[in-house]
Short mmCIF file of C-alpha atoms and ligand atoms in Angstrom, two decimals:
data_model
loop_
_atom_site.label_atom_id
_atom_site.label_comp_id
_atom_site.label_asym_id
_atom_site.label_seq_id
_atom_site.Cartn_x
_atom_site.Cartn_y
_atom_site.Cartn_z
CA UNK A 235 -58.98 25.39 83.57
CA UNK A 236 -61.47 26.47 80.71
CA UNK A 237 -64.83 27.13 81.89
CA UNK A 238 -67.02 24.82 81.27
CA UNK A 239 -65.89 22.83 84.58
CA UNK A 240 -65.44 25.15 87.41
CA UNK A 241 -62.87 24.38 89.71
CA UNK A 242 -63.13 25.81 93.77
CA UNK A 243 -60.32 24.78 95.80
CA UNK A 244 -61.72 25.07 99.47
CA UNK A 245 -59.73 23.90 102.69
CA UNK A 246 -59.76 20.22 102.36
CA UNK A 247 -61.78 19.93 99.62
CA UNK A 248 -62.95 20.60 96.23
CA UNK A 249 -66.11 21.87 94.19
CA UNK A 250 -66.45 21.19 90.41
CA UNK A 251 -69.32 23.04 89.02
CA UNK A 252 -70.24 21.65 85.06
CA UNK A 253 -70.63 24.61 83.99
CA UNK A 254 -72.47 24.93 80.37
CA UNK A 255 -75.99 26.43 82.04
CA UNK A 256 -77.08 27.17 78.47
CA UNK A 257 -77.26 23.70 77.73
CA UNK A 258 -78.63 22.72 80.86
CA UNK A 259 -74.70 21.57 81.57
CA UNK A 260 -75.16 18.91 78.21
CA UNK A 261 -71.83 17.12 77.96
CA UNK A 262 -69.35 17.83 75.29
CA UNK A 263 -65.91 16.44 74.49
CA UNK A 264 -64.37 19.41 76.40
CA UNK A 265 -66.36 18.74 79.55
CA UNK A 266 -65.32 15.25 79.88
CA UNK A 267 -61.95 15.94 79.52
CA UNK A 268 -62.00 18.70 81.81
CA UNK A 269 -63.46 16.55 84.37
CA UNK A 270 -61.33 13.58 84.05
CA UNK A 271 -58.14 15.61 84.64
CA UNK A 272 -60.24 17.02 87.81
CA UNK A 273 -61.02 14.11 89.19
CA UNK A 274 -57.39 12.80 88.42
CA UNK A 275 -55.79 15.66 90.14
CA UNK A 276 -58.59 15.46 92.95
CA UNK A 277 -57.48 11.79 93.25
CA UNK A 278 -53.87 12.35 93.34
CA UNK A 279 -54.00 15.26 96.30
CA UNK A 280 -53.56 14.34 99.93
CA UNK A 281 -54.54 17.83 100.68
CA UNK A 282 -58.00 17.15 98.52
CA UNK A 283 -59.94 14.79 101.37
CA UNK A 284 -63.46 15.04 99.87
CA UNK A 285 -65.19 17.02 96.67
CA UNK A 286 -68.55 18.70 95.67
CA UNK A 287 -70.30 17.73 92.35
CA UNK A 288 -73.12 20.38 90.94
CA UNK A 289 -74.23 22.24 88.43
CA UNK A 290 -74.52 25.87 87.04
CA UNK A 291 -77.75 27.54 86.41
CA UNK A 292 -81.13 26.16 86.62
CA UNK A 293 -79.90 22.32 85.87
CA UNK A 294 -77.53 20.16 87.04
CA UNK A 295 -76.88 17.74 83.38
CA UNK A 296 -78.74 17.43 80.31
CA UNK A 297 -76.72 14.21 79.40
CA UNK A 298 -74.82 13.95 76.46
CA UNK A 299 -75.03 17.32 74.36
CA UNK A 300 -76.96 16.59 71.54
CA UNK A 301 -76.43 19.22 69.30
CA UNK A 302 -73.94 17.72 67.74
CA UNK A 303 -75.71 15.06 66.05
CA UNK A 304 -77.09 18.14 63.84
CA UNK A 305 -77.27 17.48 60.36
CA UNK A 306 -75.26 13.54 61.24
CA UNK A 307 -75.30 10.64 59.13
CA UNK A 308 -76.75 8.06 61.79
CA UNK A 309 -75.28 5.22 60.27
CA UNK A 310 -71.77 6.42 60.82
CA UNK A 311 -72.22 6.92 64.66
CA UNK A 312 -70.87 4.42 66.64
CA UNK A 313 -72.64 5.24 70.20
CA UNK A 314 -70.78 2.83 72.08
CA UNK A 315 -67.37 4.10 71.02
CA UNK A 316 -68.76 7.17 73.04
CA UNK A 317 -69.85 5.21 75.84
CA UNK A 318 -66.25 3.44 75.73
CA UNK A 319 -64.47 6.43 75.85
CA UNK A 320 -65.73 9.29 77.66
CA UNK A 321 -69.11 8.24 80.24
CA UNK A 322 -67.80 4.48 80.96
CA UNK A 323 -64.54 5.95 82.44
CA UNK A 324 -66.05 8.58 84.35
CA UNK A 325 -68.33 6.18 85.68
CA UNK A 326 -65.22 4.45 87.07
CA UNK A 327 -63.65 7.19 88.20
CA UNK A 328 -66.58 8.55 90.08
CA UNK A 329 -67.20 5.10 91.58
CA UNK A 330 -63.49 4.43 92.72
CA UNK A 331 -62.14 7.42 93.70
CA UNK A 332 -60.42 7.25 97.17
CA UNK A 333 -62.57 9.95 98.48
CA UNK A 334 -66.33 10.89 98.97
CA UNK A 335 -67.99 12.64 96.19
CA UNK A 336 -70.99 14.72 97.23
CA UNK A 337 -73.74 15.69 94.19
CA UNK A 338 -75.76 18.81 94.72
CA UNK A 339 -78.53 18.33 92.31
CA UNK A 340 -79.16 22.06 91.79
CA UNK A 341 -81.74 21.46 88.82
CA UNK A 342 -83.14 18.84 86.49
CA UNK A 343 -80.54 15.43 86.15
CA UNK A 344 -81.71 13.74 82.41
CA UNK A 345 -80.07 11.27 80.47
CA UNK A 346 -76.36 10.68 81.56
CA UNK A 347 -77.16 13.34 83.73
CA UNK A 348 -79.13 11.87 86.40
CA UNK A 349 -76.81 8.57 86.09
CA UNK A 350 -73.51 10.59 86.74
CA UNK A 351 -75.36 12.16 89.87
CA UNK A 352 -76.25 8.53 91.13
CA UNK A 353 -72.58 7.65 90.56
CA UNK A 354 -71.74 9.93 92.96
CA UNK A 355 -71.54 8.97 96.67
CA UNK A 356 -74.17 11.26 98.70
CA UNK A 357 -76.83 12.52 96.09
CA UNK A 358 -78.66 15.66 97.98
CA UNK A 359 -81.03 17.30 95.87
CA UNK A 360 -83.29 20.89 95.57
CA UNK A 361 -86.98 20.29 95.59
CA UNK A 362 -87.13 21.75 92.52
CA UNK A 363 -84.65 19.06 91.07
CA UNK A 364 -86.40 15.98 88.81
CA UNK A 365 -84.36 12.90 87.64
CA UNK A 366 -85.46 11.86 84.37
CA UNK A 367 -84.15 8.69 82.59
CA UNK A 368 -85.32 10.47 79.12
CA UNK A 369 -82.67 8.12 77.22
CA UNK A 370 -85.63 6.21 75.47
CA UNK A 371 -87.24 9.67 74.30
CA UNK A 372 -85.12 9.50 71.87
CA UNK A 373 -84.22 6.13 71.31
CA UNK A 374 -81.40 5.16 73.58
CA UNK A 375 -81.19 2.76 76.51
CA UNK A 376 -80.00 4.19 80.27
CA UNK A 377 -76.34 3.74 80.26
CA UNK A 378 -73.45 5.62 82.96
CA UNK A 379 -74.50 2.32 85.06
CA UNK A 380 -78.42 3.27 85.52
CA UNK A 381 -79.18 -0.02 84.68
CA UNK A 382 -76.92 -1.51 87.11
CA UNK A 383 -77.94 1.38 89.91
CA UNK A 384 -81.68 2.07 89.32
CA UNK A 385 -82.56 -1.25 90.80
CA UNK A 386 -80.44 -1.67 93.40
CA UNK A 387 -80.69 1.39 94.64
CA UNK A 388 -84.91 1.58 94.42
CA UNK A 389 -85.81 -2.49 93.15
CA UNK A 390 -87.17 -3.79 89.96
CA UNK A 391 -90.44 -2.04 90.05
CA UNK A 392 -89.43 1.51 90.03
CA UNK A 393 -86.44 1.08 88.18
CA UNK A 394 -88.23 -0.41 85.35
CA UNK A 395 -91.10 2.29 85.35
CA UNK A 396 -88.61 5.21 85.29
CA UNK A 397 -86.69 3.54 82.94
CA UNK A 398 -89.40 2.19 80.28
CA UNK A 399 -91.50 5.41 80.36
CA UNK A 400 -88.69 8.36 81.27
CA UNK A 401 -91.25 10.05 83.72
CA UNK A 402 -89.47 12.85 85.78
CA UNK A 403 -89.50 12.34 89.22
CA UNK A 404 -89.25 14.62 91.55
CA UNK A 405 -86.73 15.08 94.25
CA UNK A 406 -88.77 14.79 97.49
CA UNK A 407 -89.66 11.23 95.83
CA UNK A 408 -86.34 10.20 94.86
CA UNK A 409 -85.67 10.91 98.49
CA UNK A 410 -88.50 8.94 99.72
CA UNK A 411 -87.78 6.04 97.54
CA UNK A 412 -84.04 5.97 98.32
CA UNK A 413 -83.19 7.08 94.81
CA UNK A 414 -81.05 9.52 96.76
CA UNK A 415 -79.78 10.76 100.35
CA UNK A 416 -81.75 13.87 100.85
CA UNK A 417 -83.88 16.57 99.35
CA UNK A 418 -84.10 20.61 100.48
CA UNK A 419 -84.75 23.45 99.96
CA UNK A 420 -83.57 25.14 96.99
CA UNK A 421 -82.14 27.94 98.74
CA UNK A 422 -80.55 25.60 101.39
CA UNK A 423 -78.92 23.09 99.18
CA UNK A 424 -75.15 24.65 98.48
CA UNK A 425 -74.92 25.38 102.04
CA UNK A 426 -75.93 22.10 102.94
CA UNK A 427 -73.74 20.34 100.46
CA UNK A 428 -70.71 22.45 101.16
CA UNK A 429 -70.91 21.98 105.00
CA UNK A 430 -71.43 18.28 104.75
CA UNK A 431 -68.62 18.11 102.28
CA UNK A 432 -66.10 20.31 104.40
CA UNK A 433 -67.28 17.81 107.65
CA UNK A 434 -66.66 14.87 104.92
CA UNK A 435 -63.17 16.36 104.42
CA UNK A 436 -62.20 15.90 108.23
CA UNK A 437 -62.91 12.41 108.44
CA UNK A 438 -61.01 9.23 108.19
CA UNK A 439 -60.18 9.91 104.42
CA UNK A 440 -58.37 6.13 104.11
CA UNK A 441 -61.20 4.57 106.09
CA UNK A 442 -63.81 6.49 104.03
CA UNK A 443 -62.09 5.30 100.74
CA UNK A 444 -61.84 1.73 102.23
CA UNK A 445 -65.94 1.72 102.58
CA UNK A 446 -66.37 3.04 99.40
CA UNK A 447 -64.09 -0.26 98.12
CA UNK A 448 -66.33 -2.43 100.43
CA UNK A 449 -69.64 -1.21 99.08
CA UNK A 450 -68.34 -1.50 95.39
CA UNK A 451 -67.40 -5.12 96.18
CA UNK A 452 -70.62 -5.96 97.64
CA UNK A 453 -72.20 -6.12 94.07
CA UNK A 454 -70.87 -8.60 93.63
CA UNK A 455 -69.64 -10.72 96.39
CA UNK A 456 -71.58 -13.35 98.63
CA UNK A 457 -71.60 -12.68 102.05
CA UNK A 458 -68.51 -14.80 102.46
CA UNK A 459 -66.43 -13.43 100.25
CA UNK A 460 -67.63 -9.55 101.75
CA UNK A 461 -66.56 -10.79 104.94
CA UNK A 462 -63.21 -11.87 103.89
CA UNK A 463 -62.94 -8.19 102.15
CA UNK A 464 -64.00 -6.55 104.85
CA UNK A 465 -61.31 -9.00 107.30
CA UNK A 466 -58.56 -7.23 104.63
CA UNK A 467 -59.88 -4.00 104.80
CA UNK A 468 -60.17 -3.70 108.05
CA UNK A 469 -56.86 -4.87 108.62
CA UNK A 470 -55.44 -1.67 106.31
CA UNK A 471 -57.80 0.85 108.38
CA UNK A 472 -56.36 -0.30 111.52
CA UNK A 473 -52.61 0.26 110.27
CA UNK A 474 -53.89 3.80 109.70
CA UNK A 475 -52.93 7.16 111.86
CA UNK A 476 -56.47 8.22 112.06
CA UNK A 477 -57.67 4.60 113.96
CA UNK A 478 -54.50 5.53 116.26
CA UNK A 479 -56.25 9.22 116.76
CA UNK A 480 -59.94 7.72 117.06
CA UNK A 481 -59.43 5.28 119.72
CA UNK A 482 -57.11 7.70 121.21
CA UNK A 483 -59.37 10.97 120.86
CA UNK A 484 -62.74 8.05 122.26
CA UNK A 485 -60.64 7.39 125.32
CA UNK A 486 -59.40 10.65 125.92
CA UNK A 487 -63.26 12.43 125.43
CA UNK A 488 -62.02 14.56 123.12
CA UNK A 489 -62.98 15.36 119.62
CA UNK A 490 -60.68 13.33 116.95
CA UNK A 491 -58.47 15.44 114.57
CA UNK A 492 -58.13 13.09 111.67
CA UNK A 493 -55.46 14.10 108.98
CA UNK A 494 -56.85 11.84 106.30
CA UNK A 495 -52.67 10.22 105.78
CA UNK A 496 -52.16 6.98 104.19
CA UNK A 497 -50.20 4.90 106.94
CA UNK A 498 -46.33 5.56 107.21
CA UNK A 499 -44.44 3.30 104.93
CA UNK A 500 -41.54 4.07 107.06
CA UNK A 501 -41.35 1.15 109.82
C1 LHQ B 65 -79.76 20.58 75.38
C2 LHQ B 65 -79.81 19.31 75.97
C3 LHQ B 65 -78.97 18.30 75.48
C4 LHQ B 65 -78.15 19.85 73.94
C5 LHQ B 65 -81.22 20.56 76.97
N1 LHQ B 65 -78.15 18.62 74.46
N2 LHQ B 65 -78.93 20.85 74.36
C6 LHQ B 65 -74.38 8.67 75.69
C7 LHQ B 65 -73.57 8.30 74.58
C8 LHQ B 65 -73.62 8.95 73.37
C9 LHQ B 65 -74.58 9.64 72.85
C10 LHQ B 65 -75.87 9.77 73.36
O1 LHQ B 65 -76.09 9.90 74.71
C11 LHQ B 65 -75.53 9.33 75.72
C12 LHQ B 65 -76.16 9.48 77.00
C13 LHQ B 65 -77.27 10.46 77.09
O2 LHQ B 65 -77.18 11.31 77.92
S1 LHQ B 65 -78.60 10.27 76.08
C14 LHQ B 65 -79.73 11.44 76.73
C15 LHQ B 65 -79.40 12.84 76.30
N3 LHQ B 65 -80.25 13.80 77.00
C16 LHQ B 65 -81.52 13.98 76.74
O3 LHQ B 65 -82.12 13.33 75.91
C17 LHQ B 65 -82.21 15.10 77.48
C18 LHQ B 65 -82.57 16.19 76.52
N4 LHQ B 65 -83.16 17.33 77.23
C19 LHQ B 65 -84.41 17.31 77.69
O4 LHQ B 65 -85.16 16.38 77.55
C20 LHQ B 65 -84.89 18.56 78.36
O5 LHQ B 65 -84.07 19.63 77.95
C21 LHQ B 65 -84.86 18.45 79.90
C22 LHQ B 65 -85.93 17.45 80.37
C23 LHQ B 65 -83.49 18.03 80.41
C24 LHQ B 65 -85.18 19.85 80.48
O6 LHQ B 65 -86.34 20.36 79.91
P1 LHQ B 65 -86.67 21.91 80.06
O7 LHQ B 65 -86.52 22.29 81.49
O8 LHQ B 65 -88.00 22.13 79.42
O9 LHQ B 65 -85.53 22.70 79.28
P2 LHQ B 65 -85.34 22.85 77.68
O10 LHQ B 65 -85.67 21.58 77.00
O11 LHQ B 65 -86.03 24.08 77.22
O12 LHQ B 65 -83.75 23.04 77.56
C25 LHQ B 65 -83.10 24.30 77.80
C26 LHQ B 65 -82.04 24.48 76.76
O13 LHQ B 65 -81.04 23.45 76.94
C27 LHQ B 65 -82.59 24.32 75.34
O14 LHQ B 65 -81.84 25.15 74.50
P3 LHQ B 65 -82.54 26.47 73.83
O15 LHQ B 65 -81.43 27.04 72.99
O16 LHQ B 65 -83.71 26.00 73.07
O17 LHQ B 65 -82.92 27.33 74.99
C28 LHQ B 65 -82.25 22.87 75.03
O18 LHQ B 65 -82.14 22.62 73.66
C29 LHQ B 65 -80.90 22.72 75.72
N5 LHQ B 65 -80.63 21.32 76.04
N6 LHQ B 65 -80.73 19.33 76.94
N7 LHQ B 65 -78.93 17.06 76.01
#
């Protein structure tokens, strides 16, 4: 893989680093691509049960790299073509991938940035970190879902503040709110976010995917309709080896070893 994702294959899991620290880890063409085919492959591995999302260098994502709107005829860029090919799909992906997706927020989030981070499933961030929804700075609107996210995730008020002035805020606050799971220590946060993605990678990977369908419906859904989901999805996690193991492992008082296997097609 070219560099500017880095790819660590770990036992059970994976860490993709965006890694353009000169640019604060600004998005170019190459980038997404990179990352898409990550994420695919990531996707597509039974061996892959969980992965690790940060940054190189001092930030985590600039957004989209600007740079190469030097010297552009405005009129001629079509924005949403952008959006429609390269942030709305990662979005997706981030959002539906049958696995969890751990962010380590190394350094400042801004723009796309901080959006892709809230994508992701457990945001932990350093102290030092600060999400910034700078997207009206320079005359944009949030997009990579923020709009969708930001209020759910911390209500109207807040989301509307960060949104309509593009304040930074600071990670021990995006903690507080609920913005995100956790803040620490800069020094502690790889460790952190490696260990709790290796424990993530030991778990129930088709149950874990199955929640991660369940909250994505929830949107949406009244609570009748989530209960009827969650009748379904329940149903599928039961079929599964690892339910076998957990009851099993509960009854037994013994630690579970969960392979993370689809259930057996063979009947
Ligand atoms: C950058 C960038 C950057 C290039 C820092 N690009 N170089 C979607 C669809 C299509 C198009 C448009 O966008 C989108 C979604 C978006 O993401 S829109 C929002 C784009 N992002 C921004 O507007 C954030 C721009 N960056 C900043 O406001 C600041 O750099 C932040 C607040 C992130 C960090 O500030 P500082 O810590 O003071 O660092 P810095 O500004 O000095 O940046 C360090 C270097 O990184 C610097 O380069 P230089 O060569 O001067 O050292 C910056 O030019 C470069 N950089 N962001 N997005």
């Amino acid at each position: 893989m070219a560099d500017s994702i880095r790819l660590e294959r770990h036992e059970g899991w994976r860490k993709l680093v965006l890694n353009r620290p000169h640019k604060l880890n600004a998005f170019n063409e190459e980038m997404h691509l990179l990352l898409s085919q990550a994420l695919d492959d990531a996707a597509l591995d039974l061996e892959c049960r969980a992965l690790l999302l940060t940054g190189e260098g001092r930030g985590f994502c600039a957004g989209q790299d600007l740079n190469d709107r030097m010297g552009a005829d405005f009129s001629k860029i079509d924005l949403g073509r952008t959006i429609e090919r390269f942030y709305n799909p990662l979005i997706r992906k981030l959002r539906s991938l049958p696995k969890p997706i751990v962010c380590a927020v190394n350094g400042v989030a801004a723009g796309a940035g901080a959006n892709i981070a809230l994508a992701c499933d457990i945001v932990l961030a350093a102290r030092s970190a600060r999400f910034v929804q700078a997207f009206t700075r320079i005359g944009l609107i949030p997009d990579c879902g923020g709009t969708f996210l930001l209020p759910r995730l911390v209500g109207d008020a807040r989301a509307r503040a960060l949104v309509l002035t593009a304040e930074p805020l600071p990670a021990e606050t995006a903690a507080s709110w609920g913005l995100i799971w956790k803040s620490l220590d800069d020094d502690k946060l790889i460790d952190e976010a490696e260990a709790l993605t290796a424990h993530l990678a030991t778990q129930p990977t088709q149950a874990l995917a199955l929640c991660k369908r369940a909250l994505a419906a929830s949107a949406a859904n009244t609570l009748d309709t989530q209960l009827d989901l969650e009748r379904d999805l329940q149903r599928e996690a039961g079929r599964t080896p690892d339910y076998q193991e957990g009851v099993t492992a509960f009854l037994e008082k013994r630690q579970p070893h969960f392979t993370g296997r689809p259930r057996s097609t063979v009947m």
